[in-house]
Every structure is written in structure tokens, then in C-alpha cells.
Amino acid sequence: MTAQLPCSGTLVDGHLYTHQGVFDEAWIFSGITPDQLGLNRGFYKLRRPWEPLAFVGPKQVADLKTYVMGHFKQRLAECQKGVCIDPPALRYVINSTEIDDDGEARQMPWPQPHLPFSFAKGEHLTTIVYHKPMAGGTRGQMQQHLALHSTYVPGSGKAGEDEAAEFHMVLPSDKPGWSAVDRSNMLRGLTHFGGPDSTYFRPSSIYFILLGAAASYFVCCHTALRKCIRRMADWLWSCSSPTTWSERAVRSYGDEDYAPGDLTRSFYFKHVKPKATEISAGIRGLRRRHRDRGTRTRRGKVEYELVRTAEG
């Protein structure tokens, strides 16, 4: 999972929150995205951001770790050649569980020793979590996560003055652009049934648009609300004036004061409608000429219609 940090400063302390019964290991990187680590492609492409990869055995997990570290080292070598200004870093490797002082089985102390690191606003923070299989098997999906409850010291602003500390809730995703800060995007979640695919928009967004258009057409044309909607539309179109929109559309500019919408309606009747009428007439002419030439059958033959003449 990855996200761009919404502020700058130095991370100094915190604690971890996870289900320790299935937690195995986690790698926390800074300054690098999943794509740069070789993920989001081929077998290592998540179907959805919240659905983890399922491995058959420990060898596949070991292959993934080798694959990720290989891309990480490759990125470091590229930065040494001047490709990037700030090289990425593997900040923490969390490979053990520990019950905290309060006896909470889901909370763990911050990795020891404390290694504060500075980060800039917009910097990528990427976490790769490895889980252990549940004993006895499970039905369906199981909720599992790794939360970083962190404390940081604000950095200095552009003018050299210390910035005020901020509190943020960052919800990462498999793409930096799909992460959420402080609040989720309800429209995006609704149109994608929870979240988009890793590399493209889900077809459900198209279904949602088509369904919305069909529902709007049905409500406006085939329900008892159509009269109310028509009256409201007429009222908005006429700018709440007692005169009809037809009368207002042909007003001359003169000394009269235009109300909002007059210019739009005048433009429509002077430019849009004549052009649309011309296009419609052209389409009707093409259809008429097509009928005059005959209609084509499925076999590609042309059938002509016999027309009685004056002599016949």
C-alpha cells in the first residue's frame, strides 16, 4: 500500500496496530512507489486494492521478497546516477510481534531502536505486508491491516519558520492517486463498488453512468413527477420571469437588461438550432435517397420497389 504524505517533518515515535495472530512481516519504504518496486504488474498486480495476493507456499513469498529487493536496489543505483534527487530508503523491517504494556493484542510498540527519519510533503510512503495463513482455514475474506500511529515533529516552512503540527488520517491504496487523506471519496467508491482496479477504471463506472441516465429518463418521462419536473425546468429556463422563454429568447439587446440565461437562449436559437436543423435535414435526405435506391437484404442483394407509372 502507498500514499503521499500530506505534511513535512520528522517522524519520532508511535505504535503499530495489527492482528498479531496472522501478521508475519512488514517492510516500510519511503521515497518509492509500488510501481518502482516492480509491483502492480503481471502476477504481482492486485485485482482490487483490498484483496491481497494469495501464495501457494513459502517459496512464492521468498521469490516476492527477492523480486522487491532487486527493484529497490535498482532504484538506488538509478538515483546514484542522478535519475532522482532523494534516494529511497527502507525505513523499517517489522518481523516480530509483541504485546504492549497495556496488554492489547493488536497494538505493538514502535520498532526498536527508534530511528527517526525526515520526510517532505508529498513524499511517497510504501508498505508491503506479509501475512501468515490462518490456522484451520477461514470462510470468505478476513479483515487484516497494519496501521502506523505515528508522532512527528513539524518541519520548517518556506520562510524558515516552524510549521504548525497537523493531524491526518491517511488511507493508502495500491496507487498513490487512489489514496485518501482524512476522508474517502464516496462517489469514487460508489461508482467502482468500493475501489478501482490497479491499472484501469472498472467497467462498473460505465454501468453506473448508463443506469443513472436511464433512471433519470424514466423519472422525467414516465412517472407522476414528470409534470413537476417540467414546471420546475420551465421556471428555471425562464429565470423566474412571468414571460415565457420563447418570448425572452428573441429579445433585442437595446437598452434592456439581460437576465441570466438570456444570452444562452439567444445563442441557441441563432446558432445551435439552425445548425441542428440543417444536420437533421441532411440526415433525412440521406435516408430518403437510401430508400429510393432500395433496401439491402442480409445476403447483400438489392431489392427494388415496383412503382406504378401513368401508362401502366
mmCIF file of C-alpha atoms in Angstrom:
data_model
loop_
_atom_site.group_PDB
_atom_site.id
_atom_site.type_symbol
_atom_site.label_atom_id
_atom_site.label_comp_id
_atom_site.label_asym_id
_atom_site.label_seq_id
_atom_site.Cartn_x
_atom_site.Cartn_y
_atom_site.Cartn_z
ATOM 1 C CA MET A 1 0.000 0.000 0.000
ATOM 2 C CA THR A 2 1.209 3.514 -0.728
ATOM 3 C CA ALA A 3 0.260 7.138 -0.157
ATOM 4 C CA GLN A 4 1.762 10.604 -0.368
ATOM 5 C CA LEU A 5 2.380 12.237 2.990
ATOM 6 C CA PRO A 6 0.229 15.371 3.466
ATOM 7 C CA CYS A 7 2.804 17.315 5.507
ATOM 8 C CA SER A 8 6.533 17.524 6.239
ATOM 9 C CA GLY A 9 8.542 16.883 9.379
ATOM 10 C CA THR A 10 10.438 14.202 11.277
ATOM 11 C CA LEU A 11 8.788 11.014 12.475
ATOM 12 C CA VAL A 12 9.981 10.312 16.024
ATOM 13 C CA ASP A 13 7.669 7.813 17.723
ATOM 14 C CA GLY A 14 4.403 5.931 17.602
ATOM 15 C CA HIS A 15 2.959 2.440 17.815
ATOM 16 C CA LEU A 16 1.737 -0.224 15.416
ATOM 17 C CA TYR A 17 -1.741 -1.713 15.183
ATOM 18 C CA THR A 18 -2.336 -5.088 13.575
ATOM 19 C CA HIS A 19 -3.831 -8.530 14.141
ATOM 20 C CA GLN A 20 -0.750 -10.219 15.524
ATOM 21 C CA GLY A 21 -2.139 -13.726 15.029
ATOM 22 C CA VAL A 22 -1.719 -13.550 11.244
ATOM 23 C CA PHE A 23 0.965 -10.876 10.971
ATOM 24 C CA ASP A 24 4.311 -12.116 9.661
ATOM 25 C CA GLU A 25 6.449 -9.240 8.381
ATOM 26 C CA ALA A 26 6.223 -5.700 7.002
ATOM 27 C CA TRP A 27 8.596 -3.505 5.024
ATOM 28 C CA ILE A 28 8.148 0.270 5.205
ATOM 29 C CA PHE A 29 9.795 2.243 2.398
ATOM 30 C CA SER A 30 9.991 5.997 1.815
ATOM 31 C CA GLY A 31 10.558 7.841 -1.433
ATOM 32 C CA ILE A 32 9.418 4.993 -3.686
ATOM 33 C CA THR A 33 6.141 3.742 -5.174
ATOM 34 C CA PRO A 34 4.889 0.161 -5.682
ATOM 35 C CA ASP A 35 5.410 0.507 -9.435
ATOM 36 C CA GLN A 36 9.074 1.358 -8.855
ATOM 37 C CA LEU A 37 9.328 -1.739 -6.664
ATOM 38 C CA GLY A 38 8.114 -3.857 -9.568
ATOM 39 C CA LEU A 39 4.580 -4.316 -8.254
ATOM 40 C CA ASN A 40 1.231 -3.629 -9.955
ATOM 41 C CA ARG A 41 2.249 -5.728 -12.946
ATOM 42 C CA GLY A 42 1.993 -9.338 -14.014
ATOM 43 C CA PHE A 43 1.359 -11.756 -11.160
ATOM 44 C CA TYR A 44 2.075 -9.002 -8.626
ATOM 45 C CA LYS A 45 -0.931 -6.934 -9.694
ATOM 46 C CA LEU A 46 -3.743 -6.715 -7.164
ATOM 47 C CA ARG A 47 -7.218 -7.329 -8.534
ATOM 48 C CA ARG A 48 -8.544 -4.756 -6.080
ATOM 49 C CA PRO A 49 -6.660 -2.660 -3.512
ATOM 50 C CA TRP A 50 -8.101 -4.533 -0.539
ATOM 51 C CA GLU A 51 -7.650 -8.051 -1.939
ATOM 52 C CA PRO A 52 -4.175 -9.423 -1.121
ATOM 53 C CA LEU A 53 -2.157 -11.786 -3.259
ATOM 54 C CA ALA A 54 -2.628 -15.450 -2.337
ATOM 55 C CA PHE A 55 0.517 -17.600 -2.357
ATOM 56 C CA VAL A 56 0.691 -21.383 -2.533
ATOM 57 C CA GLY A 57 3.771 -21.833 -0.364
ATOM 58 C CA PRO A 58 6.722 -20.091 1.296
ATOM 59 C CA LYS A 59 8.791 -20.234 -1.901
ATOM 60 C CA GLN A 60 6.475 -17.767 -3.647
ATOM 61 C CA VAL A 61 6.773 -15.419 -0.663
ATOM 62 C CA ALA A 62 10.563 -15.681 -0.784
ATOM 63 C CA ASP A 63 10.510 -15.025 -4.533
ATOM 64 C CA LEU A 64 8.436 -11.901 -3.971
ATOM 65 C CA LYS A 65 10.849 -10.589 -1.339
ATOM 66 C CA THR A 66 13.816 -11.193 -3.641
ATOM 67 C CA TYR A 67 11.953 -9.539 -6.523
ATOM 68 C CA VAL A 68 11.048 -6.433 -4.480
ATOM 69 C CA MET A 69 14.541 -6.002 -3.033
ATOM 70 C CA GLY A 70 16.022 -6.354 -6.510
ATOM 71 C CA HIS A 71 13.913 -3.457 -7.805
ATOM 72 C CA PHE A 72 14.709 -1.434 -4.677
ATOM 73 C CA LYS A 73 18.460 -1.826 -5.248
ATOM 74 C CA GLN A 74 17.969 -0.984 -8.914
ATOM 75 C CA ARG A 75 16.217 2.243 -7.946
ATOM 76 C CA LEU A 76 19.062 3.114 -5.581
ATOM 77 C CA ALA A 77 21.571 2.610 -8.409
ATOM 78 C CA GLU A 78 19.491 4.850 -10.695
ATOM 79 C CA CYS A 79 19.464 7.607 -8.073
ATOM 80 C CA GLN A 80 23.229 7.404 -7.734
ATOM 81 C CA LYS A 81 23.419 8.143 -11.466
ATOM 82 C CA GLY A 82 21.330 11.282 -10.990
ATOM 83 C CA VAL A 83 17.915 9.957 -12.058
ATOM 84 C CA CYS A 84 16.338 11.097 -8.782
ATOM 85 C CA ILE A 85 17.367 13.706 -6.227
ATOM 86 C CA ASP A 86 16.373 11.939 -2.991
ATOM 87 C CA PRO A 87 17.113 8.206 -2.996
ATOM 88 C CA PRO A 88 14.524 5.857 -1.485
ATOM 89 C CA ALA A 89 15.086 4.156 1.834
ATOM 90 C CA LEU A 90 13.898 1.048 3.652
ATOM 91 C CA ARG A 91 12.937 2.661 6.940
ATOM 92 C CA TYR A 92 11.659 -0.268 8.993
ATOM 93 C CA VAL A 93 11.542 -4.061 8.809
ATOM 94 C CA ILE A 94 8.963 -5.346 11.261
ATOM 95 C CA ASN A 95 9.299 -9.107 11.635
ATOM 96 C CA SER A 96 8.212 -9.822 15.198
ATOM 97 C CA THR A 97 5.124 -9.296 17.331
ATOM 98 C CA GLU A 98 4.964 -8.013 20.886
ATOM 99 C CA ILE A 99 2.131 -7.326 23.278
ATOM 100 C CA ASP A 100 2.386 -3.757 24.549
ATOM 101 C CA ASP A 101 2.365 -2.683 28.195
ATOM 102 C CA ASP A 102 -1.433 -2.368 28.249
ATOM 103 C CA GLY A 103 -1.889 -5.995 27.251
ATOM 104 C CA GLU A 104 -3.560 -5.103 23.952
ATOM 105 C CA ALA A 105 -3.086 -7.957 21.477
ATOM 106 C CA ARG A 106 -3.466 -5.699 18.462
ATOM 107 C CA GLN A 107 -1.084 -2.906 19.434
ATOM 108 C CA MET A 108 2.688 -3.211 19.210
ATOM 109 C CA PRO A 109 5.415 -0.771 20.259
ATOM 110 C CA TRP A 110 7.296 1.185 17.634
ATOM 111 C CA PRO A 111 10.215 -0.715 16.079
ATOM 112 C CA GLN A 112 13.361 -0.657 18.177
ATOM 113 C CA PRO A 113 15.686 1.092 18.174
ATOM 114 C CA HIS A 114 13.839 4.327 17.436
ATOM 115 C CA LEU A 115 15.173 5.604 14.132
ATOM 116 C CA PRO A 116 13.600 8.996 13.379
ATOM 117 C CA PHE A 117 13.537 9.990 9.729
ATOM 118 C CA SER A 118 12.605 13.225 7.995
ATOM 119 C CA PHE A 119 10.052 13.346 5.222
ATOM 120 C CA ALA A 120 8.787 16.009 2.842
ATOM 121 C CA LYS A 121 5.236 16.895 1.923
ATOM 122 C CA GLY A 122 4.120 14.737 -0.985
ATOM 123 C CA GLU A 123 6.784 12.082 -0.353
ATOM 124 C CA HIS A 124 5.682 8.509 -1.011
ATOM 125 C CA LEU A 125 5.417 6.078 1.879
ATOM 126 C CA THR A 126 5.002 2.475 0.732
ATOM 127 C CA THR A 127 4.330 -0.515 2.973
ATOM 128 C CA ILE A 128 4.461 -4.185 1.969
ATOM 129 C CA VAL A 129 2.832 -6.523 4.486
ATOM 130 C CA TYR A 130 3.259 -10.303 4.566
ATOM 131 C CA HIS A 131 0.607 -12.312 6.414
ATOM 132 C CA LYS A 132 0.643 -15.844 7.762
ATOM 133 C CA PRO A 133 -2.140 -18.285 6.841
ATOM 134 C CA MET A 134 -4.906 -18.637 9.398
ATOM 135 C CA ALA A 135 -4.904 -21.917 11.280
ATOM 136 C CA GLY A 136 -7.880 -24.126 10.494
ATOM 137 C CA GLY A 137 -8.879 -22.152 7.403
ATOM 138 C CA THR A 138 -11.494 -19.455 7.073
ATOM 139 C CA ARG A 139 -14.579 -18.775 5.013
ATOM 140 C CA GLY A 140 -14.542 -15.796 2.697
ATOM 141 C CA GLN A 141 -12.336 -12.789 3.353
ATOM 142 C CA MET A 142 -10.747 -11.855 6.653
ATOM 143 C CA GLN A 143 -10.012 -8.294 7.704
ATOM 144 C CA GLN A 144 -6.313 -7.654 8.181
ATOM 145 C CA HIS A 145 -4.321 -4.456 8.235
ATOM 146 C CA LEU A 146 -1.248 -2.696 9.552
ATOM 147 C CA ALA A 147 -1.753 0.798 10.911
ATOM 148 C CA LEU A 148 1.062 3.201 11.790
ATOM 149 C CA HIS A 149 0.027 5.529 14.596
ATOM 150 C CA SER A 150 2.883 7.996 14.353
ATOM 151 C CA THR A 151 4.056 11.128 16.101
ATOM 152 C CA TYR A 152 6.132 13.654 14.192
ATOM 153 C CA VAL A 153 7.853 16.985 14.704
ATOM 154 C CA PRO A 154 6.797 19.581 12.077
ATOM 155 C CA GLY A 155 9.412 20.850 9.674
ATOM 156 C CA SER A 156 10.283 24.376 8.626
ATOM 157 C CA GLY A 157 8.241 26.262 6.042
ATOM 158 C CA LYS A 158 9.451 28.179 3.019
ATOM 159 C CA ALA A 159 10.163 31.258 5.110
ATOM 160 C CA GLY A 160 12.226 29.265 7.589
ATOM 161 C CA GLU A 161 9.528 29.376 10.269
ATOM 162 C CA ASP A 162 8.382 26.214 12.014
ATOM 163 C CA GLU A 163 5.111 24.841 10.685
ATOM 164 C CA ALA A 164 2.190 24.012 12.939
ATOM 165 C CA ALA A 165 1.619 20.340 13.672
ATOM 166 C CA GLU A 166 -1.257 18.689 11.814
ATOM 167 C CA PHE A 167 -3.376 15.628 12.469
ATOM 168 C CA HIS A 168 -4.200 13.459 9.459
ATOM 169 C CA MET A 169 -5.737 10.089 8.728
ATOM 170 C CA VAL A 170 -4.124 8.606 5.612
ATOM 171 C CA LEU A 171 -5.783 5.629 3.933
ATOM 172 C CA PRO A 172 -3.315 4.159 1.410
ATOM 173 C CA SER A 173 -4.048 2.241 -1.761
ATOM 174 C CA ASP A 174 -2.068 0.367 -4.384
ATOM 175 C CA LYS A 175 -1.729 3.584 -6.421
ATOM 176 C CA PRO A 176 -0.723 6.953 -4.921
ATOM 177 C CA GLY A 177 -3.571 8.690 -6.748
ATOM 178 C CA TRP A 178 -6.191 6.433 -5.147
ATOM 179 C CA SER A 179 -5.114 7.021 -1.536
ATOM 180 C CA ALA A 180 -7.358 9.128 0.694
ATOM 181 C CA VAL A 181 -6.404 11.785 3.233
ATOM 182 C CA ASP A 182 -8.795 12.466 6.143
ATOM 183 C CA ARG A 183 -11.865 11.378 4.155
ATOM 184 C CA SER A 184 -12.685 8.893 1.448
ATOM 185 C CA ASN A 185 -14.201 9.738 -1.924
ATOM 186 C CA MET A 186 -17.764 8.425 -1.687
ATOM 187 C CA LEU A 187 -18.548 8.957 -5.374
ATOM 188 C CA ARG A 188 -15.438 7.048 -6.425
ATOM 189 C CA GLY A 189 -16.269 4.217 -4.057
ATOM 190 C CA LEU A 190 -19.870 4.067 -5.262
ATOM 191 C CA THR A 191 -19.066 4.032 -8.960
ATOM 192 C CA HIS A 192 -16.347 1.402 -8.527
ATOM 193 C CA PHE A 193 -18.125 -0.819 -5.975
ATOM 194 C CA GLY A 194 -15.567 0.009 -3.284
ATOM 195 C CA GLY A 195 -12.450 0.795 -5.268
ATOM 196 C CA PRO A 196 -10.972 0.699 -8.756
ATOM 197 C CA ASP A 197 -8.720 -1.898 -10.254
ATOM 198 C CA SER A 198 -4.977 -1.441 -10.039
ATOM 199 C CA THR A 199 -4.395 -0.163 -13.559
ATOM 200 C CA TYR A 200 -7.722 0.887 -15.027
ATOM 201 C CA PHE A 201 -11.212 2.079 -14.192
ATOM 202 C CA ARG A 202 -13.712 -0.659 -13.516
ATOM 203 C CA PRO A 203 -16.476 -1.165 -16.115
ATOM 204 C CA SER A 204 -18.935 -0.588 -13.284
ATOM 205 C CA SER A 205 -18.342 3.160 -13.636
ATOM 206 C CA ILE A 206 -19.803 2.991 -17.163
ATOM 207 C CA TYR A 207 -22.703 0.904 -15.905
ATOM 208 C CA PHE A 208 -23.329 3.480 -13.191
ATOM 209 C CA ILE A 209 -23.475 6.336 -15.714
ATOM 210 C CA LEU A 210 -25.798 4.430 -18.052
ATOM 211 C CA LEU A 211 -28.018 3.364 -15.163
ATOM 212 C CA GLY A 212 -28.209 6.953 -13.918
ATOM 213 C CA ALA A 213 -29.160 8.231 -17.373
ATOM 214 C CA ALA A 214 -31.826 5.548 -17.779
ATOM 215 C CA ALA A 215 -33.239 6.240 -14.311
ATOM 216 C CA SER A 216 -33.352 9.994 -14.978
ATOM 217 C CA TYR A 217 -35.128 9.435 -18.297
ATOM 218 C CA PHE A 218 -37.682 7.125 -16.667
ATOM 219 C CA VAL A 219 -38.386 9.547 -13.806
ATOM 220 C CA CYS A 220 -38.668 12.582 -16.106
ATOM 221 C CA CYS A 221 -40.846 10.939 -18.760
ATOM 222 C CA HIS A 222 -42.783 8.018 -17.292
ATOM 223 C CA THR A 223 -43.657 8.850 -13.698
ATOM 224 C CA ALA A 224 -46.049 11.186 -11.915
ATOM 225 C CA LEU A 225 -43.128 13.507 -11.180
ATOM 226 C CA ARG A 226 -42.708 14.457 -14.837
ATOM 227 C CA LYS A 227 -45.181 17.374 -14.583
ATOM 228 C CA CYS A 228 -43.475 18.812 -11.512
ATOM 229 C CA ILE A 229 -40.056 18.408 -13.115
ATOM 230 C CA ARG A 230 -41.285 20.047 -16.324
ATOM 231 C CA ARG A 231 -42.714 23.021 -14.432
ATOM 232 C CA MET A 232 -39.517 23.435 -12.431
ATOM 233 C CA ALA A 233 -37.425 23.219 -15.592
ATOM 234 C CA ASP A 234 -39.619 25.820 -17.307
ATOM 235 C CA TRP A 235 -39.308 28.088 -14.282
ATOM 236 C CA LEU A 236 -35.510 27.777 -14.245
ATOM 237 C CA TRP A 237 -35.307 28.186 -18.020
ATOM 238 C CA SER A 238 -37.374 31.388 -17.911
ATOM 239 C CA CYS A 239 -35.322 32.761 -14.983
ATOM 240 C CA SER A 240 -38.496 33.004 -12.870
ATOM 241 C CA SER A 241 -39.831 35.701 -15.213
ATOM 242 C CA PRO A 242 -43.579 35.893 -15.937
ATOM 243 C CA THR A 243 -42.813 35.903 -19.646
ATOM 244 C CA THR A 244 -42.196 32.594 -21.363
ATOM 245 C CA TRP A 245 -38.767 31.514 -22.509
ATOM 246 C CA SER A 246 -39.943 31.752 -26.136
ATOM 247 C CA GLU A 247 -40.696 35.436 -25.694
ATOM 248 C CA ARG A 248 -37.482 36.147 -23.842
ATOM 249 C CA ALA A 249 -35.283 34.293 -26.344
ATOM 250 C CA VAL A 250 -35.914 36.825 -29.132
ATOM 251 C CA ARG A 251 -35.287 39.940 -27.066
ATOM 252 C CA SER A 252 -33.095 42.604 -28.664
ATOM 253 C CA TYR A 253 -30.101 43.839 -26.712
ATOM 254 C CA GLY A 254 -31.074 47.551 -26.961
ATOM 255 C CA ASP A 255 -31.474 49.260 -23.607
ATOM 256 C CA GLU A 256 -32.968 46.202 -21.952
ATOM 257 C CA ASP A 257 -31.207 44.438 -19.124
ATOM 258 C CA TYR A 258 -30.435 40.788 -19.750
ATOM 259 C CA ALA A 259 -31.289 38.279 -17.080
ATOM 260 C CA PRO A 260 -29.092 35.201 -16.549
ATOM 261 C CA GLY A 261 -29.788 32.745 -19.319
ATOM 262 C CA ASP A 262 -30.949 35.204 -21.981
ATOM 263 C CA LEU A 263 -27.647 35.150 -23.845
ATOM 264 C CA THR A 264 -27.550 31.356 -23.737
ATOM 265 C CA ARG A 265 -31.039 31.064 -25.174
ATOM 266 C CA SER A 266 -30.337 33.677 -27.853
ATOM 267 C CA PHE A 267 -27.170 31.860 -28.855
ATOM 268 C CA TYR A 268 -29.104 28.594 -29.048
ATOM 269 C CA PHE A 269 -31.818 29.930 -31.335
ATOM 270 C CA LYS A 270 -29.468 31.928 -33.542
ATOM 271 C CA HIS A 271 -26.676 29.382 -33.949
ATOM 272 C CA VAL A 272 -27.302 25.956 -32.435
ATOM 273 C CA LYS A 273 -30.864 25.299 -33.541
ATOM 274 C CA PRO A 274 -30.355 26.309 -37.219
ATOM 275 C CA LYS A 275 -27.251 24.138 -37.391
ATOM 276 C CA ALA A 276 -29.057 21.220 -35.759
ATOM 277 C CA THR A 277 -31.979 21.669 -38.172
ATOM 278 C CA GLU A 278 -29.565 21.651 -41.108
ATOM 279 C CA ILE A 279 -27.908 18.459 -39.879
ATOM 280 C CA SER A 280 -31.284 16.790 -39.295
ATOM 281 C CA ALA A 281 -32.419 17.763 -42.801
ATOM 282 C CA GLY A 282 -29.223 16.266 -44.239
ATOM 283 C CA ILE A 283 -29.776 13.014 -42.366
ATOM 284 C CA ARG A 284 -33.384 12.821 -43.570
ATOM 285 C CA GLY A 285 -32.176 13.433 -47.117
ATOM 286 C CA LEU A 286 -29.674 10.578 -46.871
ATOM 287 C CA ARG A 287 -32.356 8.251 -45.576
ATOM 288 C CA ARG A 288 -34.687 9.275 -48.392
ATOM 289 C CA ARG A 289 -32.031 8.634 -51.039
ATOM 290 C CA HIS A 290 -31.245 5.278 -49.446
ATOM 291 C CA ARG A 291 -34.905 4.271 -49.640
ATOM 292 C CA ASP A 292 -35.053 5.399 -53.264
ATOM 293 C CA ARG A 293 -32.115 3.146 -54.170
ATOM 294 C CA GLY A 294 -33.735 0.172 -52.434
ATOM 295 C CA THR A 295 -33.061 -1.709 -49.262
ATOM 296 C CA ARG A 296 -30.315 -4.250 -48.827
ATOM 297 C CA THR A 297 -31.088 -7.732 -47.633
ATOM 298 C CA ARG A 298 -28.882 -9.823 -45.384
ATOM 299 C CA ARG A 299 -27.354 -11.515 -48.437
ATOM 300 C CA GLY A 300 -26.193 -8.203 -49.840
ATOM 301 C CA LYS A 301 -28.701 -8.142 -52.704
ATOM 302 C CA VAL A 302 -30.723 -5.052 -53.550
ATOM 303 C CA GLU A 303 -34.493 -5.249 -53.727
ATOM 304 C CA TYR A 304 -36.335 -2.569 -55.726
ATOM 305 C CA GLU A 305 -39.881 -1.499 -55.232
ATOM 306 C CA LEU A 306 -42.157 -1.503 -58.321
ATOM 307 C CA VAL A 307 -43.870 1.855 -58.826
ATOM 308 C CA ARG A 308 -46.973 2.150 -60.969
ATOM 309 C CA THR A 309 -46.496 4.603 -63.845
ATOM 310 C CA ALA A 310 -49.103 6.716 -65.623
ATOM 311 C CA GLU A 311 -49.134 4.415 -68.643
ATOM 312 C CA GLY A 312 -49.491 1.289 -66.519
#
